[in-house]
XYZ file of C-alpha atoms in Angstrom:
563
model
C 0.800 -15.940 20.321
C -0.471 -12.511 19.288
C -2.360 -12.150 16.020
C -2.611 -9.257 13.567
C -2.517 -8.470 9.872
C 0.755 -9.495 8.249
C 2.540 -7.525 5.551
C 4.681 -9.485 3.108
C 6.109 -12.940 3.759
C 9.282 -12.279 5.736
C 9.920 -13.264 9.354
C 12.436 -12.419 12.079
C 13.324 -13.227 15.681
C 14.739 -10.667 18.086
C 14.310 -8.604 21.266
C 11.503 -6.073 21.612
C 12.321 -2.357 21.540
C 9.173 -0.469 22.556
C 8.497 2.961 21.084
C 7.012 4.896 23.947
C 4.466 7.613 23.171
C 5.398 11.265 23.456
C 5.488 12.401 27.108
C 2.185 13.761 28.356
C 2.254 17.540 28.623
C -0.562 19.319 30.493
C -2.773 21.336 28.210
C -2.256 24.416 30.342
C 1.553 24.174 30.141
C 2.887 27.638 29.371
C 5.987 28.624 27.468
C 8.651 30.048 29.772
C 11.153 32.648 28.552
C 14.045 33.646 30.831
C 12.236 32.331 33.886
C 8.940 34.125 33.252
C 5.754 33.179 31.368
C 6.033 34.121 27.717
C 3.869 36.867 26.285
C 1.226 36.096 23.688
C 3.520 37.532 21.018
C 6.464 35.372 22.146
C 4.262 32.276 22.253
C 2.935 33.046 18.758
C 6.476 33.351 17.433
C 7.600 30.134 19.141
C 4.666 28.108 17.772
C 5.123 29.497 14.279
C 8.847 28.735 14.419
C 8.184 25.194 15.677
C 5.826 24.449 12.783
C 8.424 25.690 10.309
C 11.238 23.688 11.910
C 9.179 20.475 11.960
C 8.108 20.934 8.334
C 11.692 21.684 7.255
C 13.038 18.709 9.206
C 10.549 16.313 7.666
C 11.212 17.698 4.207
C 14.962 17.239 4.745
C 14.291 13.597 5.628
C 12.181 13.280 2.472
C 14.930 14.796 0.329
C 17.444 12.302 1.730
C 15.122 9.328 1.122
C 13.997 7.677 -2.109
C 10.889 6.147 -3.629
C 7.810 5.589 -1.500
C 9.620 6.564 1.714
C 10.408 9.974 0.229
C 6.814 10.417 -0.958
C 5.375 9.548 2.449
C 7.750 11.865 4.311
C 7.071 14.698 1.898
C 3.329 14.233 2.484
C 3.853 14.490 6.263
C 6.048 17.565 5.811
C 3.256 19.198 3.820
C 0.879 18.433 6.665
C 3.227 20.245 9.079
C 3.303 23.167 6.641
C -0.474 23.170 6.159
C -1.816 26.713 6.418
C -5.123 25.693 7.991
C -3.496 23.675 10.778
C -0.981 26.406 11.522
C -3.369 29.356 11.205
C -6.072 27.871 13.427
C -3.506 26.986 16.108
C -2.014 30.486 16.015
C -5.469 32.056 16.181
C -6.142 30.202 19.436
C -2.745 31.250 20.798
C -3.463 34.872 19.902
C -6.722 34.580 21.821
C -4.709 33.704 24.931
C -4.990 29.906 24.879
C -1.856 28.005 26.086
C 0.140 26.557 23.137
C -0.384 22.882 23.952
C -4.112 23.303 24.493
C -4.400 25.317 21.284
C -2.572 22.683 19.258
C -4.483 19.803 20.884
C -7.819 21.413 20.108
C -7.049 21.999 16.442
C -5.425 18.600 15.898
C -8.344 16.794 17.522
C -10.767 18.670 15.281
C -8.859 17.639 12.145
C -8.368 14.072 13.428
C -12.117 13.690 13.947
C -12.783 14.974 10.431
C -10.227 12.552 8.958
C -11.594 9.574 10.876
C -15.149 10.347 9.810
C -14.037 10.652 6.183
C -12.421 7.211 6.415
C -10.099 5.649 3.844
C -6.863 7.426 3.032
C -7.650 10.396 5.286
C -8.222 8.104 8.268
C -4.762 6.644 7.651
C -3.327 10.182 7.929
C -4.388 10.640 11.578
C -1.139 9.019 12.726
C 0.829 11.549 10.654
C -1.228 14.405 12.085
C -0.601 13.379 15.684
C 3.078 12.897 14.945
C 3.242 16.488 13.711
C 1.471 17.590 16.887
C 3.962 15.765 19.134
C 6.936 17.210 17.274
C 5.607 20.770 17.365
C 4.850 20.539 21.109
C 8.367 19.243 21.750
C 9.914 22.130 19.785
C 7.781 24.776 21.499
C 8.565 23.522 25.008
C 12.187 22.587 24.341
C 11.669 18.845 24.842
C 13.420 16.041 22.904
C 11.661 15.029 19.705
C 9.515 11.915 20.254
C 10.234 8.840 18.186
C 12.032 5.525 18.036
C 14.568 4.920 20.828
C 18.245 4.523 20.049
C 18.712 0.864 19.176
C 21.738 -0.737 20.822
C 21.279 -4.097 19.059
C 19.182 -5.585 16.203
C 15.624 -5.376 17.525
C 11.931 -5.765 16.782
C 10.441 -2.264 16.923
C 7.027 -2.321 18.656
C 4.682 0.659 18.904
C 1.050 1.571 19.316
C 1.490 3.175 15.921
C 4.419 4.547 13.946
C 4.421 7.801 12.034
C 6.102 7.709 8.615
C 8.835 10.016 9.880
C 9.618 7.541 12.660
C 9.622 4.566 10.298
C 11.835 6.308 7.763
C 14.298 7.384 10.460
C 14.935 3.820 11.624
C 18.508 2.554 11.645
C 17.902 -0.326 9.251
C 21.083 -2.079 10.321
C 19.411 -2.655 13.698
C 15.747 -3.205 12.791
C 14.622 -6.803 12.408
C 10.866 -6.231 12.153
C 8.033 -3.792 12.947
C 4.918 -4.521 15.019
C 2.095 -2.040 15.725
C -1.206 -2.191 17.587
C -2.941 0.184 15.176
C -2.623 0.852 11.455
C -3.639 -1.274 8.522
C -2.044 -3.227 5.677
C -2.383 -0.200 3.375
C -1.138 2.353 5.918
C 2.109 4.258 5.635
C 4.002 2.056 8.095
C 3.064 -1.100 6.186
C 3.927 0.499 2.837
C 7.342 1.641 4.012
C 8.077 -1.679 5.753
C 7.245 -3.462 2.519
C 9.545 -1.225 0.507
C 12.357 -1.715 3.034
C 11.851 -5.473 3.060
C 11.108 -5.604 6.801
C 8.774 -8.199 8.355
C 5.724 -6.309 9.593
C 2.524 -7.156 11.460
C -0.069 -4.459 12.183
C -3.239 -4.379 14.314
C -1.656 -6.638 16.936
C -3.692 -6.399 20.135
C -1.504 -6.362 23.237
C 1.712 -5.565 21.379
C 2.567 -2.622 23.619
C 2.258 -4.872 26.691
C 5.353 -6.794 25.575
C 8.326 -6.006 27.768
C 11.459 -4.428 26.362
C 14.060 -7.051 25.594
C 11.731 -10.059 25.458
C 12.453 -12.252 22.420
C 9.646 -12.496 19.866
C 9.197 -14.176 16.497
C 7.471 -11.914 13.978
C 5.936 -13.705 10.985
C 4.577 -11.414 8.286
C 3.214 -14.343 6.271
C 1.138 -15.699 9.161
C 0.406 -12.315 10.779
C 1.653 -13.537 14.166
C 3.952 -12.353 16.971
C 5.159 -15.151 19.264
C 6.904 -14.257 22.548
C 9.659 -16.615 23.729
C 9.772 -18.656 20.481
C 10.905 -22.230 21.048
C 13.670 -24.014 19.175
C 11.222 -25.604 16.744
C 9.777 -22.264 15.609
C 13.223 -20.691 15.345
C 14.423 -23.601 13.214
C 11.379 -23.333 10.944
C 12.014 -19.634 10.353
C 15.712 -20.323 9.730
C 14.744 -22.883 7.087
C 12.485 -20.325 5.479
C 15.296 -17.754 5.394
C 17.640 -20.276 3.831
C 14.996 -21.167 1.270
C 14.423 -17.503 0.415
C 18.145 -17.000 -0.129
C 18.236 -20.054 -2.359
C 15.124 -19.047 -4.298
C 16.413 -15.553 -5.024
C 19.042 -17.060 -7.332
C 16.359 -18.220 -9.790
C 15.416 -15.329 -12.071
C 14.166 -17.251 -15.100
C 10.759 -16.359 -16.580
C 7.791 -17.701 -14.637
C 6.396 -21.058 -15.695
C 4.805 -24.201 -14.292
C 6.707 -27.504 -14.055
C 5.453 -28.530 -17.504
C 6.435 -25.249 -19.149
C 3.168 -23.304 -19.096
C 4.310 -19.636 -19.109
C 3.061 -17.236 -16.404
C 4.501 -13.715 -16.532
C 5.800 -12.580 -13.126
C 5.646 -8.806 -12.792
C 6.243 -6.131 -10.136
C 4.019 -3.390 -8.701
C 5.459 0.159 -8.570
C 4.342 3.660 -7.608
C 7.073 5.846 -9.124
C 9.717 5.858 -11.836
C 12.301 5.453 -9.064
C 10.537 2.247 -8.041
C 10.899 0.996 -11.631
C 14.627 1.694 -11.492
C 14.923 -0.275 -8.249
C 12.966 -3.213 -9.657
C 15.154 -3.273 -12.748
C 18.323 -3.216 -10.639
C 17.107 -5.610 -7.919
C 17.898 -8.850 -9.713
C 14.510 -10.238 -8.624
C 13.753 -11.407 -12.135
C 10.677 -9.261 -12.736
C 9.526 -9.689 -16.324
C 8.056 -6.215 -16.271
C 5.617 -4.048 -14.316
C 2.064 -5.264 -13.834
C 0.804 -2.196 -11.971
C 2.159 1.352 -12.122
C 0.041 3.279 -9.594
C 0.134 6.722 -11.206
C -1.802 8.458 -8.420
C 1.474 8.824 -6.510
C 2.252 11.615 -9.015
C -0.959 13.392 -8.016
C -1.048 12.994 -4.229
C -0.578 16.034 -1.991
C -0.962 18.481 -4.882
C -3.490 21.272 -5.134
C -3.368 21.060 -8.942
C -2.775 17.991 -11.115
C 0.645 17.570 -12.765
C 0.973 18.911 -16.297
C 1.238 16.819 -19.445
C 4.982 17.501 -19.485
C 5.477 16.447 -15.855
C 3.502 13.253 -16.320
C 5.126 12.354 -19.633
C 8.577 12.698 -18.078
C 7.674 10.342 -15.213
C 6.060 7.748 -17.477
C 8.969 7.846 -19.923
C 11.453 7.388 -17.065
C 9.611 4.257 -15.902
C 9.461 2.844 -19.433
C 13.182 3.451 -19.949
C 14.054 1.926 -16.574
C 12.340 -1.328 -17.548
C 14.318 -1.527 -20.783
C 11.487 -2.428 -23.101
C 9.856 -4.915 -20.754
C 6.091 -4.826 -20.264
C 4.793 -1.904 -18.189
C 1.097 -1.800 -17.254
C 0.024 1.717 -16.271
C -3.153 2.352 -14.288
C -4.725 5.732 -14.957
C -5.569 7.971 -12.012
C -7.405 6.121 -9.242
C -8.442 9.150 -7.182
C -11.340 9.156 -4.763
C -12.379 6.843 -1.901
C -9.176 6.103 0.079
C -7.116 8.443 -2.143
C -8.819 11.856 -1.959
C -7.219 14.710 -3.876
C -7.865 18.421 -3.525
C -8.594 18.916 -7.216
C -10.628 15.741 -7.724
C -12.527 14.804 -4.556
C -16.234 15.360 -4.906
C -17.989 17.251 -2.094
C -20.524 15.694 0.230
C -20.034 12.075 -0.787
C -21.600 9.987 1.958
C -19.861 6.813 0.748
C -16.793 7.705 -1.340
C -15.919 4.046 -2.024
C -19.198 3.796 -3.949
C -19.002 7.264 -5.418
C -17.051 9.211 -8.003
C -13.669 7.485 -8.029
C -11.300 6.030 -10.618
C -12.630 6.145 -14.169
C -15.857 7.765 -12.953
C -13.966 11.060 -12.586
C -14.352 11.400 -16.346
C -17.913 12.548 -15.669
C -17.186 15.730 -13.681
C -13.509 16.164 -14.666
C -12.874 14.785 -18.179
C -9.698 16.838 -18.542
C -7.883 14.700 -15.933
C -8.091 11.580 -18.081
C -7.484 13.459 -21.337
C -4.298 14.996 -19.938
C -3.034 11.674 -18.616
C -3.686 9.830 -21.873
C -1.903 12.571 -23.808
C 1.080 12.248 -21.462
C 1.176 8.470 -21.837
C 1.047 8.768 -25.627
C 3.901 11.282 -25.477
C 5.963 8.913 -23.307
C 5.238 6.097 -25.737
C 6.506 8.217 -28.632
C 9.587 9.432 -26.728
C 10.743 5.967 -25.668
C 9.577 3.772 -28.513
C 8.024 1.491 -25.879
C 4.302 0.801 -25.817
C 2.790 0.957 -22.315
C -0.224 -1.175 -21.502
C -2.733 1.371 -20.166
C -5.756 0.433 -18.062
C -8.542 2.309 -16.292
C -9.647 1.577 -12.694
C -13.217 1.215 -11.466
C -14.823 0.309 -14.769
C -18.384 -0.891 -14.151
C -19.935 -1.653 -17.554
C -18.933 -2.768 -21.063
C -19.958 0.688 -22.310
C -17.480 2.357 -19.943
C -14.781 -0.031 -21.192
C -15.669 0.885 -24.774
C -15.572 4.608 -24.073
C -12.229 4.414 -22.276
C -10.697 2.321 -25.054
C -11.920 4.790 -27.665
C -10.469 7.757 -25.769
C -7.131 6.031 -25.189
C -6.748 4.943 -28.799
C -7.740 8.375 -30.052
C -4.974 9.846 -27.880
C -2.439 7.471 -29.459
C -2.237 4.760 -26.775
C -1.825 1.446 -28.565
C -2.591 -1.207 -25.915
C -5.679 -0.617 -23.787
C -7.244 -2.529 -20.908
C -9.365 -2.117 -17.784
C -9.255 -3.144 -14.135
C -11.717 -5.763 -12.902
C -12.587 -4.540 -9.397
C -16.371 -4.278 -9.615
C -18.267 -7.593 -9.460
C -20.500 -6.469 -12.344
C -17.493 -6.411 -14.673
C -16.360 -9.875 -13.617
C -19.857 -11.180 -14.316
C -19.883 -9.533 -17.772
C -16.203 -10.102 -18.548
C -16.898 -11.467 -22.029
C -18.601 -8.250 -23.070
C -15.844 -6.138 -21.506
C -13.058 -8.112 -23.182
C -14.752 -7.552 -26.530
C -13.905 -3.848 -26.107
C -10.301 -3.970 -24.814
C -6.979 -5.760 -25.316
C -6.561 -7.106 -21.774
C -7.918 -6.957 -18.216
C -6.252 -6.984 -14.809
C -7.931 -8.127 -11.613
C -7.536 -5.842 -8.612
C -8.387 -8.486 -6.049
C -8.196 -6.086 -3.079
C -11.064 -3.930 -4.310
C -12.868 -6.884 -5.881
C -12.978 -8.524 -2.449
C -14.079 -5.251 -0.854
C -17.042 -4.839 -3.172
C -17.962 -8.533 -3.240
C -17.924 -8.873 0.537
C -19.332 -5.357 1.253
C -16.356 -4.732 3.537
C -14.117 -1.664 3.794
C -10.628 -2.884 2.900
C -9.054 -0.477 5.408
C -10.920 -1.953 8.376
C -8.357 -4.299 9.865
C -10.858 -5.909 12.220
C -12.792 -7.201 9.175
C -9.730 -8.721 7.516
C -11.260 -12.226 7.608
C -14.039 -11.094 5.248
C -11.461 -9.692 2.856
C -9.491 -12.931 2.745
C -8.429 -13.580 -0.855
C -9.541 -17.198 -0.370
C -13.226 -16.297 -0.010
C -14.927 -18.678 -2.497
C -17.285 -15.947 -3.743
C -14.300 -13.818 -4.752
C -12.627 -16.827 -6.368
C -15.770 -17.441 -8.435
C -15.550 -13.912 -9.852
C -11.852 -14.313 -10.617
C -12.586 -17.600 -12.365
C -15.380 -16.046 -14.436
C -13.019 -13.313 -15.623
C -10.159 -15.698 -16.386
C -12.481 -18.020 -18.289
C -13.671 -15.129 -20.446
C -10.041 -14.237 -21.150
C -9.227 -17.790 -22.255
C -12.296 -17.801 -24.505
C -11.342 -14.445 -26.073
C -7.660 -15.292 -26.302
C -6.745 -12.147 -24.357
C -4.457 -11.692 -21.308
C -5.943 -11.676 -17.811
C -3.593 -10.542 -15.052
C -3.862 -10.223 -11.277
C -2.220 -7.259 -9.544
C -3.845 -7.486 -6.112
C -2.351 -8.935 -2.927
C -3.446 -12.466 -3.818
C -0.842 -12.593 -6.610
C 1.967 -12.565 -4.019
C 0.720 -15.670 -2.177
C 2.693 -18.684 -3.499
C -0.268 -20.985 -2.827
C -2.933 -18.684 -4.263
C -0.735 -18.167 -7.346
C -1.269 -21.827 -8.214
C -5.047 -21.402 -7.989
C -4.989 -18.289 -10.180
C -2.940 -20.042 -12.845
C -5.306 -22.996 -12.681
C -8.186 -20.641 -13.448
C -6.456 -19.282 -16.539
C -4.737 -16.117 -15.250
C -1.777 -15.284 -17.516
C 0.285 -12.889 -15.341
C 0.845 -12.165 -11.659
C 2.055 -8.799 -10.368
C 3.326 -8.212 -6.822
C 5.972 -6.548 -4.664
C 9.355 -7.508 -6.107
C 10.328 -9.281 -2.880
C 7.515 -11.808 -3.340
C 8.642 -12.948 -6.803
C 11.126 -15.698 -5.780
C 8.626 -17.610 -3.639
C 5.880 -17.430 -6.275
C 8.317 -18.478 -9.010
C 9.469 -21.444 -6.914
C 5.912 -22.562 -6.195
C 4.930 -22.459 -9.869
C 7.992 -24.463 -10.911
C 7.038 -27.342 -8.585
C 3.523 -27.854 -9.977
C 2.137 -28.691 -13.400
C -0.672 -26.754 -14.959
C -2.902 -29.807 -14.476
C -2.206 -29.670 -10.737
C -3.039 -25.963 -10.737
C -6.371 -26.668 -12.428
C -7.204 -29.267 -9.764
C -6.271 -26.804 -7.001
C -8.517 -24.126 -8.494
C -11.438 -26.558 -8.574
C -10.810 -27.574 -4.952
C -10.701 -23.964 -3.775
C -13.949 -23.073 -5.506
C -15.699 -26.143 -4.130
C -14.989 -25.093 -0.531
C -17.568 -23.409 1.716
C -15.222 -20.926 3.401
C -11.922 -19.154 2.932
C -10.284 -21.373 5.553
C -11.559 -24.532 3.884
C -10.488 -23.305 0.458
C -6.909 -22.711 1.538
C -6.753 -26.025 3.412
C -8.037 -27.913 0.375
C -5.357 -26.404 -1.865
C -2.628 -26.881 0.727
C -3.463 -30.589 0.846
C -2.819 -30.822 -2.903
C 0.469 -28.909 -2.869
C 3.802 -30.647 -3.296
C 5.403 -31.394 0.104
C 8.599 -29.548 -0.795
C 6.609 -26.360 -1.389
C 4.704 -26.701 1.891
C 7.901 -27.291 3.817
C 10.181 -24.807 2.076
C 7.805 -21.860 2.014
C 6.138 -22.626 5.364
C 2.782 -22.099 3.721
């Protein structure tokens, strides 16, 4: 069995289809025109044309796609059209360097910069190298690298997959995706999640699997099992049958004894809201609208009008249901040209999220004005929250600014341990809070959330993280104010029981995770959830915490969801 980091809860069994890397081309390979070496001018023109063709091709793919897939492809197309990448490559060509060597040198320079910057930029190295491979192929007249033609439904396995490759997959023949590199927040994982494909990343030895060998890919367990036996196949079949059965239940979330728990969906665009509304998954609203998707890959922030239109579209799509909007969370793993602060040695601990109000107050002012305008245009009140709040005073200042702009319902994200510890003071300033358990775990455990090899430290079951969640939820119960969870832990049907037992009032997740969480809640009383929360917090480790809760779960939930 091979182990990695799973994405989502789906599983599949099928034959391996390996994505081979682009063919190695010697750095000194020269362009040949009519049987002779090309001149410097001809090489310059060929390289420039190749960049344009790759950028146009990627943009055409983006235009034909929707939602997150379209956004990711458009971002890669912009990388291919990047003036710095193109100009520096052409400058080397003009100096007489062979085209492949010129491109390799520039790409390696940018890749090193991205990797040293970490976070979101490090995730873009795969995109950068994909652009390189495509440009080289165009210059030298070679076939474009990418996913092989699939003759049958298959498990696509690669060292890494560029977004363009993932988006170009024939979904009628893709059962699952497995990669050796990448992370759970990388583009491949994001797209796989949107497409509903089982996915496991950071799987050591994945590319050693032979083409055609049968494997079982389990996104929930983060495992890839070659030659699965009849018992494993039957277990996964039972899970599929259970998922099909569960998807028919779209009633509001509640425990077995009727304690209400709002089940919400996470989105990144207005188009995502439309899909959630039309999916039939039974989402009671949106618990996290990641507005930074509107800002990514832009040299200037969107205008009030542009933002208001997007926010209003999302509010209309949800038909009056609750929509929680997170204000711009730029910085750290989401650098932006107009917002990233220079010379930050540790961006995750620097000027990110709400802290941008210090050097760039106009960003927040513009966004709040746009949200107020969307509220007025639709007659629907968005719940608006700020990320990376660290003190009660910051919560007070954000609430004052939002209310002055006309936003009626104001909250903050609980991602910094200091806020969880002082949740009572924070809740005195706002209408609600929402726990971002991904970042809360990162800051509690002093572990970069994008480092896949440290995934065990970021386990949502870490008792120290659970203590902070419990402190926040308890403060919410005391104040009589909502406390939601919009991090990955909300999508775990077992962890959902613990969160409810602590006093969390809403859970927000990818729409595909809603049926399993709803089913789990319906099979347990609130009293059982309270006992599970106590058992988890009494454990010494993440593994022990999960095992303790699993032992208390109803057998039908353990068996049906393969928890």
